């Protein structure tokens, strides 16, 4: 039994669910159409844009640098970004609340087992809080949202991933050190954020993160796996396991 592992900290987009692929990109495009913009982010455009964490920042960068739109003032630019992003969020929340997006393999099982074994749970995400809540409410049993003791979301931080602020905040709120936690991520910005906060990090590669540099991962997998759906180990030591469970989480933390 590990004496040190106390909490699991999860990223949301790409890690809990394939939301970037199946929800966010689609929602941005619905918002652009609704706002009367002739923009369309196909996968080739959207993939590289994920290096800019947070949807508002993505809209702002595209408007000013790609479309070279002129605004009368910084306030006018901010209003434009906020309006388009509000439409986008309405669409993403509806898609998530309608249950169109499932959790990735092994996520629900690991959350349930972690709770049964007394581990604490937290979220560290760059997405807007209503998106995270809608996903959890649609995919977990009633009250599942309350499984997460700390929910650190995009609106709360000026310095977003790959900055470590979100993970440092979560650990501070939990009253735990990095050695007592294990992070779960899917992307280079997320992994870098967690690593800069000194966290050991399990990375499950997602649709848009296949080409990311994920070499800092403690364990790199295609997904968390299930007893009847083994994961593939892409890098690191899975200690003979075929799916990710609390025992493996403890091994990874103890092995350090
Ligand atoms: C992913 C993000 C978010 C989403 C879109 O965060 O960077 O910006 O793409 O959501 P993470 P918003 O992987 O840290 O969960 O439009 O609400 O920003
Ligand atoms: Mg992510």
PDB file of C-alpha atoms and ligand atoms in Angstrom:
ATOM      1  CA  UNK A   1       0.000   0.000   0.000  1.00  0.00           C
ATOM      2  CA  UNK A   2       1.285   3.401  -0.937  1.00  0.00           C
ATOM      3  CA  UNK A   3       1.681   5.819   1.909  1.00  0.00           C
ATOM      4  CA  UNK A   4       2.073   8.732  -0.429  1.00  0.00           C
ATOM      5  CA  UNK A   5      -0.655   8.833  -3.110  1.00  0.00           C
ATOM      6  CA  UNK A   6      -3.588  10.900  -1.916  1.00  0.00           C
ATOM      7  CA  UNK A   7      -5.208  12.473  -4.984  1.00  0.00           C
ATOM      8  CA  UNK A   8      -5.741  12.096  -8.713  1.00  0.00           C
ATOM      9  CA  UNK A   9      -5.937  15.327 -10.737  1.00  0.00           C
ATOM     10  CA  UNK A  10      -7.592  15.173 -14.149  1.00  0.00           C
ATOM     11  CA  UNK A  11      -7.440  17.397 -17.176  1.00  0.00           C
ATOM     12  CA  UNK A  12     -10.821  17.518 -18.991  1.00  0.00           C
ATOM     13  CA  UNK A  13     -10.611  18.035 -22.751  1.00  0.00           C
ATOM     14  CA  UNK A  14      -8.938  15.126 -24.488  1.00  0.00           C
ATOM     15  CA  UNK A  15      -8.360  13.286 -21.196  1.00  0.00           C
ATOM     16  CA  UNK A  16     -11.803  12.614 -19.730  1.00  0.00           C
ATOM     17  CA  UNK A  17     -13.411  12.692 -23.184  1.00  0.00           C
ATOM     18  CA  UNK A  18     -12.591  13.441 -26.828  1.00  0.00           C
ATOM     19  CA  UNK A  19     -14.263  16.826 -26.506  1.00  0.00           C
ATOM     20  CA  UNK A  20     -11.876  18.753 -28.749  1.00  0.00           C
ATOM     21  CA  UNK A  21     -12.644  16.471 -31.644  1.00  0.00           C
ATOM     22  CA  UNK A  22     -16.336  15.824 -31.142  1.00  0.00           C
ATOM     23  CA  UNK A  23     -17.551  18.972 -29.405  1.00  0.00           C
ATOM     24  CA  UNK A  24     -15.378  22.077 -29.256  1.00  0.00           C
ATOM     25  CA  UNK A  25     -14.322  22.379 -32.913  1.00  0.00           C
ATOM     26  CA  UNK A  26     -17.893  21.743 -34.014  1.00  0.00           C
ATOM     27  CA  UNK A  27     -19.173  24.347 -31.524  1.00  0.00           C
ATOM     28  CA  UNK A  28     -16.725  27.000 -32.710  1.00  0.00           C
ATOM     29  CA  UNK A  29     -17.924  26.505 -36.289  1.00  0.00           C
ATOM     30  CA  UNK A  30     -21.600  26.669 -35.268  1.00  0.00           C
ATOM     31  CA  UNK A  31     -20.835  29.922 -33.437  1.00  0.00           C
ATOM     32  CA  UNK A  32     -19.013  31.431 -36.410  1.00  0.00           C
ATOM     33  CA  UNK A  33     -21.998  30.711 -38.661  1.00  0.00           C
ATOM     34  CA  UNK A  34     -24.436  32.098 -36.104  1.00  0.00           C
ATOM     35  CA  UNK A  35     -22.322  35.249 -35.678  1.00  0.00           C
ATOM     36  CA  UNK A  36     -22.280  35.798 -39.446  1.00  0.00           C
ATOM     37  CA  UNK A  37     -18.551  35.104 -39.801  1.00  0.00           C
ATOM     38  CA  UNK A  38     -17.282  33.265 -42.875  1.00  0.00           C
ATOM     39  CA  UNK A  39     -14.757  31.365 -40.744  1.00  0.00           C
ATOM     40  CA  UNK A  40     -14.484  27.594 -40.685  1.00  0.00           C
ATOM     41  CA  UNK A  41     -11.948  25.709 -38.604  1.00  0.00           C
ATOM     42  CA  UNK A  42     -11.317  22.350 -40.236  1.00  0.00           C
ATOM     43  CA  UNK A  43      -9.198  19.757 -38.451  1.00  0.00           C
ATOM     44  CA  UNK A  44      -6.009  21.001 -40.107  1.00  0.00           C
ATOM     45  CA  UNK A  45      -6.612  24.495 -38.786  1.00  0.00           C
ATOM     46  CA  UNK A  46      -7.956  23.463 -35.379  1.00  0.00           C
ATOM     47  CA  UNK A  47      -5.234  20.940 -34.459  1.00  0.00           C
ATOM     48  CA  UNK A  48      -2.350  23.442 -34.355  1.00  0.00           C
ATOM     49  CA  UNK A  49      -4.605  26.005 -32.652  1.00  0.00           C
ATOM     50  CA  UNK A  50      -4.782  23.815 -29.566  1.00  0.00           C
ATOM     51  CA  UNK A  51      -1.324  25.130 -28.721  1.00  0.00           C
ATOM     52  CA  UNK A  52      -3.281  28.264 -27.741  1.00  0.00           C
ATOM     53  CA  UNK A  53      -5.081  27.028 -24.660  1.00  0.00           C
ATOM     54  CA  UNK A  54      -8.539  28.539 -24.019  1.00  0.00           C
ATOM     55  CA  UNK A  55     -11.203  29.210 -26.619  1.00  0.00           C
ATOM     56  CA  UNK A  56     -11.351  32.985 -26.228  1.00  0.00           C
ATOM     57  CA  UNK A  57      -7.629  33.288 -26.834  1.00  0.00           C
ATOM     58  CA  UNK A  58      -8.016  31.142 -29.954  1.00  0.00           C
ATOM     59  CA  UNK A  59     -10.766  33.406 -31.334  1.00  0.00           C
ATOM     60  CA  UNK A  60      -8.769  36.552 -30.491  1.00  0.00           C
ATOM     61  CA  UNK A  61      -5.614  35.288 -32.187  1.00  0.00           C
ATOM     62  CA  UNK A  62      -7.508  34.178 -35.312  1.00  0.00           C
ATOM     63  CA  UNK A  63      -9.400  37.492 -35.606  1.00  0.00           C
ATOM     64  CA  UNK A  64      -6.375  39.719 -35.226  1.00  0.00           C
ATOM     65  CA  UNK A  65      -3.531  37.699 -36.732  1.00  0.00           C
ATOM     66  CA  UNK A  66      -5.111  35.482 -39.375  1.00  0.00           C
ATOM     67  CA  UNK A  67      -8.116  37.584 -40.433  1.00  0.00           C
ATOM     68  CA  UNK A  68      -6.371  40.866 -39.551  1.00  0.00           C
ATOM     69  CA  UNK A  69      -9.655  42.335 -38.348  1.00  0.00           C
ATOM     70  CA  UNK A  70      -9.447  45.928 -37.128  1.00  0.00           C
ATOM     71  CA  UNK A  71     -11.205  46.996 -33.931  1.00  0.00           C
ATOM     72  CA  UNK A  72     -11.822  50.549 -32.702  1.00  0.00           C
ATOM     73  CA  UNK A  73     -10.440  49.750 -29.266  1.00  0.00           C
ATOM     74  CA  UNK A  74      -9.191  46.885 -27.104  1.00  0.00           C
ATOM     75  CA  UNK A  75     -12.639  46.934 -25.479  1.00  0.00           C
ATOM     76  CA  UNK A  76     -14.313  46.383 -28.863  1.00  0.00           C
ATOM     77  CA  UNK A  77     -12.032  43.402 -29.557  1.00  0.00           C
ATOM     78  CA  UNK A  78     -12.810  41.994 -26.127  1.00  0.00           C
ATOM     79  CA  UNK A  79     -16.549  42.378 -26.697  1.00  0.00           C
ATOM     80  CA  UNK A  80     -16.316  40.630 -30.072  1.00  0.00           C
ATOM     81  CA  UNK A  81     -14.364  37.722 -28.597  1.00  0.00           C
ATOM     82  CA  UNK A  82     -16.709  37.392 -25.627  1.00  0.00           C
ATOM     83  CA  UNK A  83     -19.810  37.408 -27.826  1.00  0.00           C
ATOM     84  CA  UNK A  84     -18.544  34.758 -30.236  1.00  0.00           C
ATOM     85  CA  UNK A  85     -17.258  32.635 -27.372  1.00  0.00           C
ATOM     86  CA  UNK A  86     -20.578  32.879 -25.515  1.00  0.00           C
ATOM     87  CA  UNK A  87     -22.369  31.454 -28.564  1.00  0.00           C
ATOM     88  CA  UNK A  88     -19.718  28.740 -28.852  1.00  0.00           C
ATOM     89  CA  UNK A  89     -20.156  27.826 -25.182  1.00  0.00           C
ATOM     90  CA  UNK A  90     -23.949  27.636 -25.559  1.00  0.00           C
ATOM     91  CA  UNK A  91     -23.435  25.066 -28.336  1.00  0.00           C
ATOM     92  CA  UNK A  92     -20.749  23.074 -26.511  1.00  0.00           C
ATOM     93  CA  UNK A  93     -22.788  22.905 -23.290  1.00  0.00           C
ATOM     94  CA  UNK A  94     -25.850  21.733 -25.213  1.00  0.00           C
ATOM     95  CA  UNK A  95     -23.872  18.995 -26.984  1.00  0.00           C
ATOM     96  CA  UNK A  96     -22.314  17.838 -23.722  1.00  0.00           C
ATOM     97  CA  UNK A  97     -25.586  18.017 -21.765  1.00  0.00           C
ATOM     98  CA  UNK A  98     -27.342  16.037 -24.490  1.00  0.00           C
ATOM     99  CA  UNK A  99     -24.904  13.210 -23.797  1.00  0.00           C
ATOM    100  CA  UNK A 100     -23.364  13.273 -27.272  1.00  0.00           C
ATOM    101  CA  UNK A 101     -19.854  12.832 -25.871  1.00  0.00           C
ATOM    102  CA  UNK A 102     -18.837   9.775 -23.807  1.00  0.00           C
ATOM    103  CA  UNK A 103     -16.016   9.427 -21.335  1.00  0.00           C
ATOM    104  CA  UNK A 104     -12.882   7.761 -22.709  1.00  0.00           C
ATOM    105  CA  UNK A 105     -12.230   4.081 -21.865  1.00  0.00           C
ATOM    106  CA  UNK A 106     -11.404   3.457 -18.231  1.00  0.00           C
ATOM    107  CA  UNK A 107     -12.225   6.948 -16.947  1.00  0.00           C
ATOM    108  CA  UNK A 108     -15.502   6.185 -15.129  1.00  0.00           C
ATOM    109  CA  UNK A 109     -14.087   2.935 -13.735  1.00  0.00           C
ATOM    110  CA  UNK A 110     -10.940   4.637 -12.408  1.00  0.00           C
ATOM    111  CA  UNK A 111     -12.901   7.509 -10.823  1.00  0.00           C
ATOM    112  CA  UNK A 112     -15.208   5.040  -9.089  1.00  0.00           C
ATOM    113  CA  UNK A 113     -12.361   2.863  -7.851  1.00  0.00           C
ATOM    114  CA  UNK A 114     -10.373   5.872  -6.656  1.00  0.00           C
ATOM    115  CA  UNK A 115     -13.316   7.025  -4.546  1.00  0.00           C
ATOM    116  CA  UNK A 116     -13.832   3.550  -3.124  1.00  0.00           C
ATOM    117  CA  UNK A 117     -10.179   3.505  -2.084  1.00  0.00           C
ATOM    118  CA  UNK A 118     -10.294   6.913  -0.436  1.00  0.00           C
ATOM    119  CA  UNK A 119      -8.336   8.870  -3.010  1.00  0.00           C
ATOM    120  CA  UNK A 120      -9.342  12.495  -3.507  1.00  0.00           C
ATOM    121  CA  UNK A 121     -10.252  13.816  -6.963  1.00  0.00           C
ATOM    122  CA  UNK A 122      -9.738  17.181  -8.628  1.00  0.00           C
ATOM    123  CA  UNK A 123      -9.966  18.811 -12.053  1.00  0.00           C
ATOM    124  CA  UNK A 124      -7.313  21.029 -13.659  1.00  0.00           C
ATOM    125  CA  UNK A 125      -8.607  22.289 -16.987  1.00  0.00           C
ATOM    126  CA  UNK A 126      -8.352  25.223 -19.354  1.00  0.00           C
ATOM    127  CA  UNK A 127     -11.931  24.908 -20.506  1.00  0.00           C
ATOM    128  CA  UNK A 128     -14.832  27.002 -19.225  1.00  0.00           C
ATOM    129  CA  UNK A 129     -16.427  25.621 -16.047  1.00  0.00           C
ATOM    130  CA  UNK A 130     -19.896  25.119 -17.560  1.00  0.00           C
ATOM    131  CA  UNK A 131     -18.389  22.742 -20.135  1.00  0.00           C
ATOM    132  CA  UNK A 132     -16.737  20.606 -17.465  1.00  0.00           C
ATOM    133  CA  UNK A 133     -19.936  20.525 -15.405  1.00  0.00           C
ATOM    134  CA  UNK A 134     -22.095  19.598 -18.408  1.00  0.00           C
ATOM    135  CA  UNK A 135     -19.759  16.731 -19.335  1.00  0.00           C
ATOM    136  CA  UNK A 136     -19.656  15.340 -15.800  1.00  0.00           C
ATOM    137  CA  UNK A 137     -23.396  15.690 -15.238  1.00  0.00           C
ATOM    138  CA  UNK A 138     -24.159  13.852 -18.483  1.00  0.00           C
ATOM    139  CA  UNK A 139     -21.682  11.017 -17.984  1.00  0.00           C
ATOM    140  CA  UNK A 140     -21.381  10.305 -14.233  1.00  0.00           C
ATOM    141  CA  UNK A 141     -24.066   9.003 -11.860  1.00  0.00           C
ATOM    142  CA  UNK A 142     -26.210  11.677 -10.130  1.00  0.00           C
ATOM    143  CA  UNK A 143     -24.028  13.746  -7.802  1.00  0.00           C
ATOM    144  CA  UNK A 144     -20.870  12.764  -9.713  1.00  0.00           C
ATOM    145  CA  UNK A 145     -19.904  16.413 -10.078  1.00  0.00           C
ATOM    146  CA  UNK A 146     -19.372  16.493  -6.313  1.00  0.00           C
ATOM    147  CA  UNK A 147     -16.779  13.742  -6.518  1.00  0.00           C
ATOM    148  CA  UNK A 148     -14.291  16.487  -7.435  1.00  0.00           C
ATOM    149  CA  UNK A 149     -13.124  18.383  -4.402  1.00  0.00           C
ATOM    150  CA  UNK A 150     -11.416  21.080  -6.450  1.00  0.00           C
ATOM    151  CA  UNK A 151     -12.400  22.246  -9.927  1.00  0.00           C
ATOM    152  CA  UNK A 152      -9.854  24.635 -11.396  1.00  0.00           C
ATOM    153  CA  UNK A 153     -11.125  25.936 -14.747  1.00  0.00           C
ATOM    154  CA  UNK A 154     -10.075  28.287 -17.540  1.00  0.00           C
ATOM    155  CA  UNK A 155     -11.680  31.500 -16.291  1.00  0.00           C
ATOM    156  CA  UNK A 156      -9.662  31.354 -13.066  1.00  0.00           C
ATOM    157  CA  UNK A 157      -6.160  31.833 -14.442  1.00  0.00           C
ATOM    158  CA  UNK A 158      -4.399  34.490 -16.461  1.00  0.00           C
ATOM    159  CA  UNK A 159      -1.435  32.206 -17.074  1.00  0.00           C
ATOM    160  CA  UNK A 160      -2.987  29.131 -18.627  1.00  0.00           C
ATOM    161  CA  UNK A 161      -1.367  25.792 -19.506  1.00  0.00           C
ATOM    162  CA  UNK A 162       1.512  25.199 -20.235  1.00  0.00           C
ATOM    163  CA  UNK A 163       2.026  27.452 -17.198  1.00  0.00           C
ATOM    164  CA  UNK A 164       1.866  25.448 -13.947  1.00  0.00           C
ATOM    165  CA  UNK A 165      -0.580  27.808 -12.194  1.00  0.00           C
ATOM    166  CA  UNK A 166      -3.668  25.596 -12.500  1.00  0.00           C
ATOM    167  CA  UNK A 167      -1.929  22.542 -11.013  1.00  0.00           C
ATOM    168  CA  UNK A 168      -0.254  24.568  -8.264  1.00  0.00           C
ATOM    169  CA  UNK A 169      -3.638  26.025  -7.335  1.00  0.00           C
ATOM    170  CA  UNK A 170      -5.253  22.571  -7.161  1.00  0.00           C
ATOM    171  CA  UNK A 171      -2.503  21.208  -4.909  1.00  0.00           C
ATOM    172  CA  UNK A 172      -2.709  24.262  -2.675  1.00  0.00           C
ATOM    173  CA  UNK A 173      -6.474  23.837  -2.339  1.00  0.00           C
ATOM    174  CA  UNK A 174      -6.074  20.142  -1.564  1.00  0.00           C
ATOM    175  CA  UNK A 175      -3.280  20.888   0.897  1.00  0.00           C
ATOM    176  CA  UNK A 176      -1.086  18.280  -0.792  1.00  0.00           C
ATOM    177  CA  UNK A 177       2.401  18.204  -2.290  1.00  0.00           C
ATOM    178  CA  UNK A 178       3.240  17.084  -5.818  1.00  0.00           C
ATOM    179  CA  UNK A 179       4.565  13.779  -4.460  1.00  0.00           C
ATOM    180  CA  UNK A 180       1.110  12.960  -3.096  1.00  0.00           C
ATOM    181  CA  UNK A 181      -0.722  13.487  -6.392  1.00  0.00           C
ATOM    182  CA  UNK A 182      -0.856  11.987  -9.865  1.00  0.00           C
ATOM    183  CA  UNK A 183      -1.963  14.035 -12.886  1.00  0.00           C
ATOM    184  CA  UNK A 184      -3.753  12.790 -16.014  1.00  0.00           C
ATOM    185  CA  UNK A 185      -3.296  14.691 -19.261  1.00  0.00           C
ATOM    186  CA  UNK A 186      -3.523  14.266 -23.028  1.00  0.00           C
ATOM    187  CA  UNK A 187      -1.449  17.056 -24.592  1.00  0.00           C
ATOM    188  CA  UNK A 188       1.872  18.866 -24.605  1.00  0.00           C
ATOM    189  CA  UNK A 189       0.517  22.041 -22.943  1.00  0.00           C
ATOM    190  CA  UNK A 190      -1.214  19.984 -20.250  1.00  0.00           C
ATOM    191  CA  UNK A 191       1.741  17.684 -19.614  1.00  0.00           C
ATOM    192  CA  UNK A 192       4.109  20.647 -19.483  1.00  0.00           C
ATOM    193  CA  UNK A 193       1.849  22.456 -17.020  1.00  0.00           C
ATOM    194  CA  UNK A 194       1.728  19.413 -14.741  1.00  0.00           C
ATOM    195  CA  UNK A 195       5.455  18.727 -15.027  1.00  0.00           C
ATOM    196  CA  UNK A 196       6.290  22.360 -14.216  1.00  0.00           C
ATOM    197  CA  UNK A 197       4.279  21.836 -11.044  1.00  0.00           C
ATOM    198  CA  UNK A 198       6.498  18.758 -10.390  1.00  0.00           C
ATOM    199  CA  UNK A 199       3.660  16.280 -10.845  1.00  0.00           C
ATOM    200  CA  UNK A 200       4.074  12.782 -12.148  1.00  0.00           C
ATOM    201  CA  UNK A 201       1.773  12.563 -15.119  1.00  0.00           C
ATOM    202  CA  UNK A 202      -0.021   9.788 -16.978  1.00  0.00           C
ATOM    203  CA  UNK A 203      -0.748  10.808 -20.556  1.00  0.00           C
ATOM    204  CA  UNK A 204      -3.458   9.226 -22.681  1.00  0.00           C
ATOM    205  CA  UNK A 205      -2.905  10.365 -26.256  1.00  0.00           C
ATOM    206  CA  UNK A 206      -5.971  11.957 -27.852  1.00  0.00           C
ATOM    207  CA  UNK A 207      -7.159  12.654 -31.381  1.00  0.00           C
ATOM    208  CA  UNK A 208      -5.297  15.951 -31.748  1.00  0.00           C
ATOM    209  CA  UNK A 209      -2.253  15.183 -29.615  1.00  0.00           C
ATOM    210  CA  UNK A 210      -0.666  12.287 -31.522  1.00  0.00           C
ATOM    211  CA  UNK A 211       2.135  14.501 -32.781  1.00  0.00           C
ATOM    212  CA  UNK A 212       2.728  16.367 -29.503  1.00  0.00           C
ATOM    213  CA  UNK A 213       5.998  15.904 -27.646  1.00  0.00           C
ATOM    214  CA  UNK A 214       4.775  13.762 -24.753  1.00  0.00           C
ATOM    215  CA  UNK A 215       8.193  12.504 -23.675  1.00  0.00           C
ATOM    216  CA  UNK A 216       7.840  13.924 -20.148  1.00  0.00           C
ATOM    217  CA  UNK A 217       5.033  11.490 -19.330  1.00  0.00           C
ATOM    218  CA  UNK A 218       5.569   9.063 -16.465  1.00  0.00           C
ATOM    219  CA  UNK A 219       3.431   6.609 -18.445  1.00  0.00           C
ATOM    220  CA  UNK A 220       2.181   7.154 -22.002  1.00  0.00           C
ATOM    221  CA  UNK A 221      -0.890   5.172 -23.085  1.00  0.00           C
ATOM    222  CA  UNK A 222      -3.430   5.123 -25.909  1.00  0.00           C
ATOM    223  CA  UNK A 223      -6.195   5.184 -23.252  1.00  0.00           C
ATOM    224  CA  UNK A 224      -6.709   4.031 -19.643  1.00  0.00           C
ATOM    225  CA  UNK A 225      -8.101   0.673 -20.737  1.00  0.00           C
ATOM    226  CA  UNK A 226     -10.708  -1.663 -19.304  1.00  0.00           C
ATOM    227  CA  UNK A 227     -10.457  -5.314 -18.201  1.00  0.00           C
ATOM    228  CA  UNK A 228     -11.878  -6.324 -21.604  1.00  0.00           C
ATOM    229  CA  UNK A 229     -10.152  -3.534 -23.569  1.00  0.00           C
ATOM    230  CA  UNK A 230      -6.436  -3.469 -22.753  1.00  0.00           C
ATOM    231  CA  UNK A 231      -4.446  -0.284 -23.194  1.00  0.00           C
ATOM    232  CA  UNK A 232      -1.339  -0.036 -25.352  1.00  0.00           C
ATOM    233  CA  UNK A 233       1.773   1.186 -23.553  1.00  0.00           C
ATOM    234  CA  UNK A 234       3.497   3.771 -25.750  1.00  0.00           C
ATOM    235  CA  UNK A 235       6.245   4.648 -23.232  1.00  0.00           C
ATOM    236  CA  UNK A 236       7.026   3.948 -19.595  1.00  0.00           C
ATOM    237  CA  UNK A 237       6.479   1.008 -17.259  1.00  0.00           C
ATOM    238  CA  UNK A 238       2.914  -0.249 -16.725  1.00  0.00           C
ATOM    239  CA  UNK A 239       4.144  -2.870 -14.239  1.00  0.00           C
ATOM    240  CA  UNK A 240       2.507  -5.700 -16.173  1.00  0.00           C
ATOM    241  CA  UNK A 241      -0.978  -4.176 -16.071  1.00  0.00           C
ATOM    242  CA  UNK A 242      -3.353  -4.201 -19.030  1.00  0.00           C
ATOM    243  CA  UNK A 243      -5.646  -1.448 -17.750  1.00  0.00           C
ATOM    244  CA  UNK A 244      -5.053   1.514 -15.451  1.00  0.00           C
ATOM    245  CA  UNK A 245      -6.231   1.047 -11.864  1.00  0.00           C
ATOM    246  CA  UNK A 246      -5.505   2.536  -8.445  1.00  0.00           C
ATOM    247  CA  UNK A 247      -2.845  -0.094  -7.742  1.00  0.00           C
ATOM    248  CA  UNK A 248      -0.929   1.076 -10.819  1.00  0.00           C
ATOM    249  CA  UNK A 249      -1.361   4.716  -9.783  1.00  0.00           C
ATOM    250  CA  UNK A 250       0.201   3.855  -6.428  1.00  0.00           C
ATOM    251  CA  UNK A 251       3.046   1.951  -8.111  1.00  0.00           C
ATOM    252  CA  UNK A 252       3.869   4.934 -10.320  1.00  0.00           C
ATOM    253  CA  UNK A 253       4.003   7.303  -7.370  1.00  0.00           C
ATOM    254  CA  UNK A 254       5.950   4.896  -5.170  1.00  0.00           C
ATOM    255  CA  UNK A 255       8.438   4.094  -7.921  1.00  0.00           C
ATOM    256  CA  UNK A 256       9.660   7.680  -8.036  1.00  0.00           C
TER     257      UNK A 256
HETATM  258  C1  LIG B   1      -8.746  22.541 -23.453  1.00  0.00           C
HETATM  259  C2  LIG B   1      -8.806  23.915 -23.911  1.00  0.00           C
HETATM  260  C3  LIG B   1     -10.115  24.606 -24.052  1.00  0.00           C
HETATM  261  C4  LIG B   1     -11.076  23.945 -25.053  1.00  0.00           C
HETATM  262  C5  LIG B   1     -12.259  24.806 -25.386  1.00  0.00           C
HETATM  263  O1  LIG B   1      -8.519  22.514 -22.101  1.00  0.00           O
HETATM  264  O2  LIG B   1      -7.772  24.487 -24.172  1.00  0.00           O
HETATM  265  O3  LIG B   1      -9.844  25.909 -24.509  1.00  0.00           O
HETATM  266  O4  LIG B   1     -10.408  23.725 -26.256  1.00  0.00           O
HETATM  267  O5  LIG B   1     -12.928  25.251 -24.264  1.00  0.00           O
HETATM  268  P1  LIG B   1      -7.998  21.219 -21.246  1.00  0.00           P
HETATM  269  P2  LIG B   1     -13.229  26.808 -24.061  1.00  0.00           P
HETATM  270  O6  LIG B   1      -7.378  20.201 -22.148  1.00  0.00           O
HETATM  271  O7  LIG B   1      -7.026  21.849 -20.293  1.00  0.00           O
HETATM  272  O8  LIG B   1      -9.240  20.683 -20.563  1.00  0.00           O
HETATM  273  O9  LIG B   1     -13.799  27.320 -25.350  1.00  0.00           O
HETATM  274  O10 LIG B   1     -14.205  26.859 -22.927  1.00  0.00           O
HETATM  275  O11 LIG B   1     -11.935  27.468 -23.725  1.00  0.00           O
HETATM  276 MG1  LIG B   2      -6.486  18.334 -22.542  1.00  0.00          MG
END
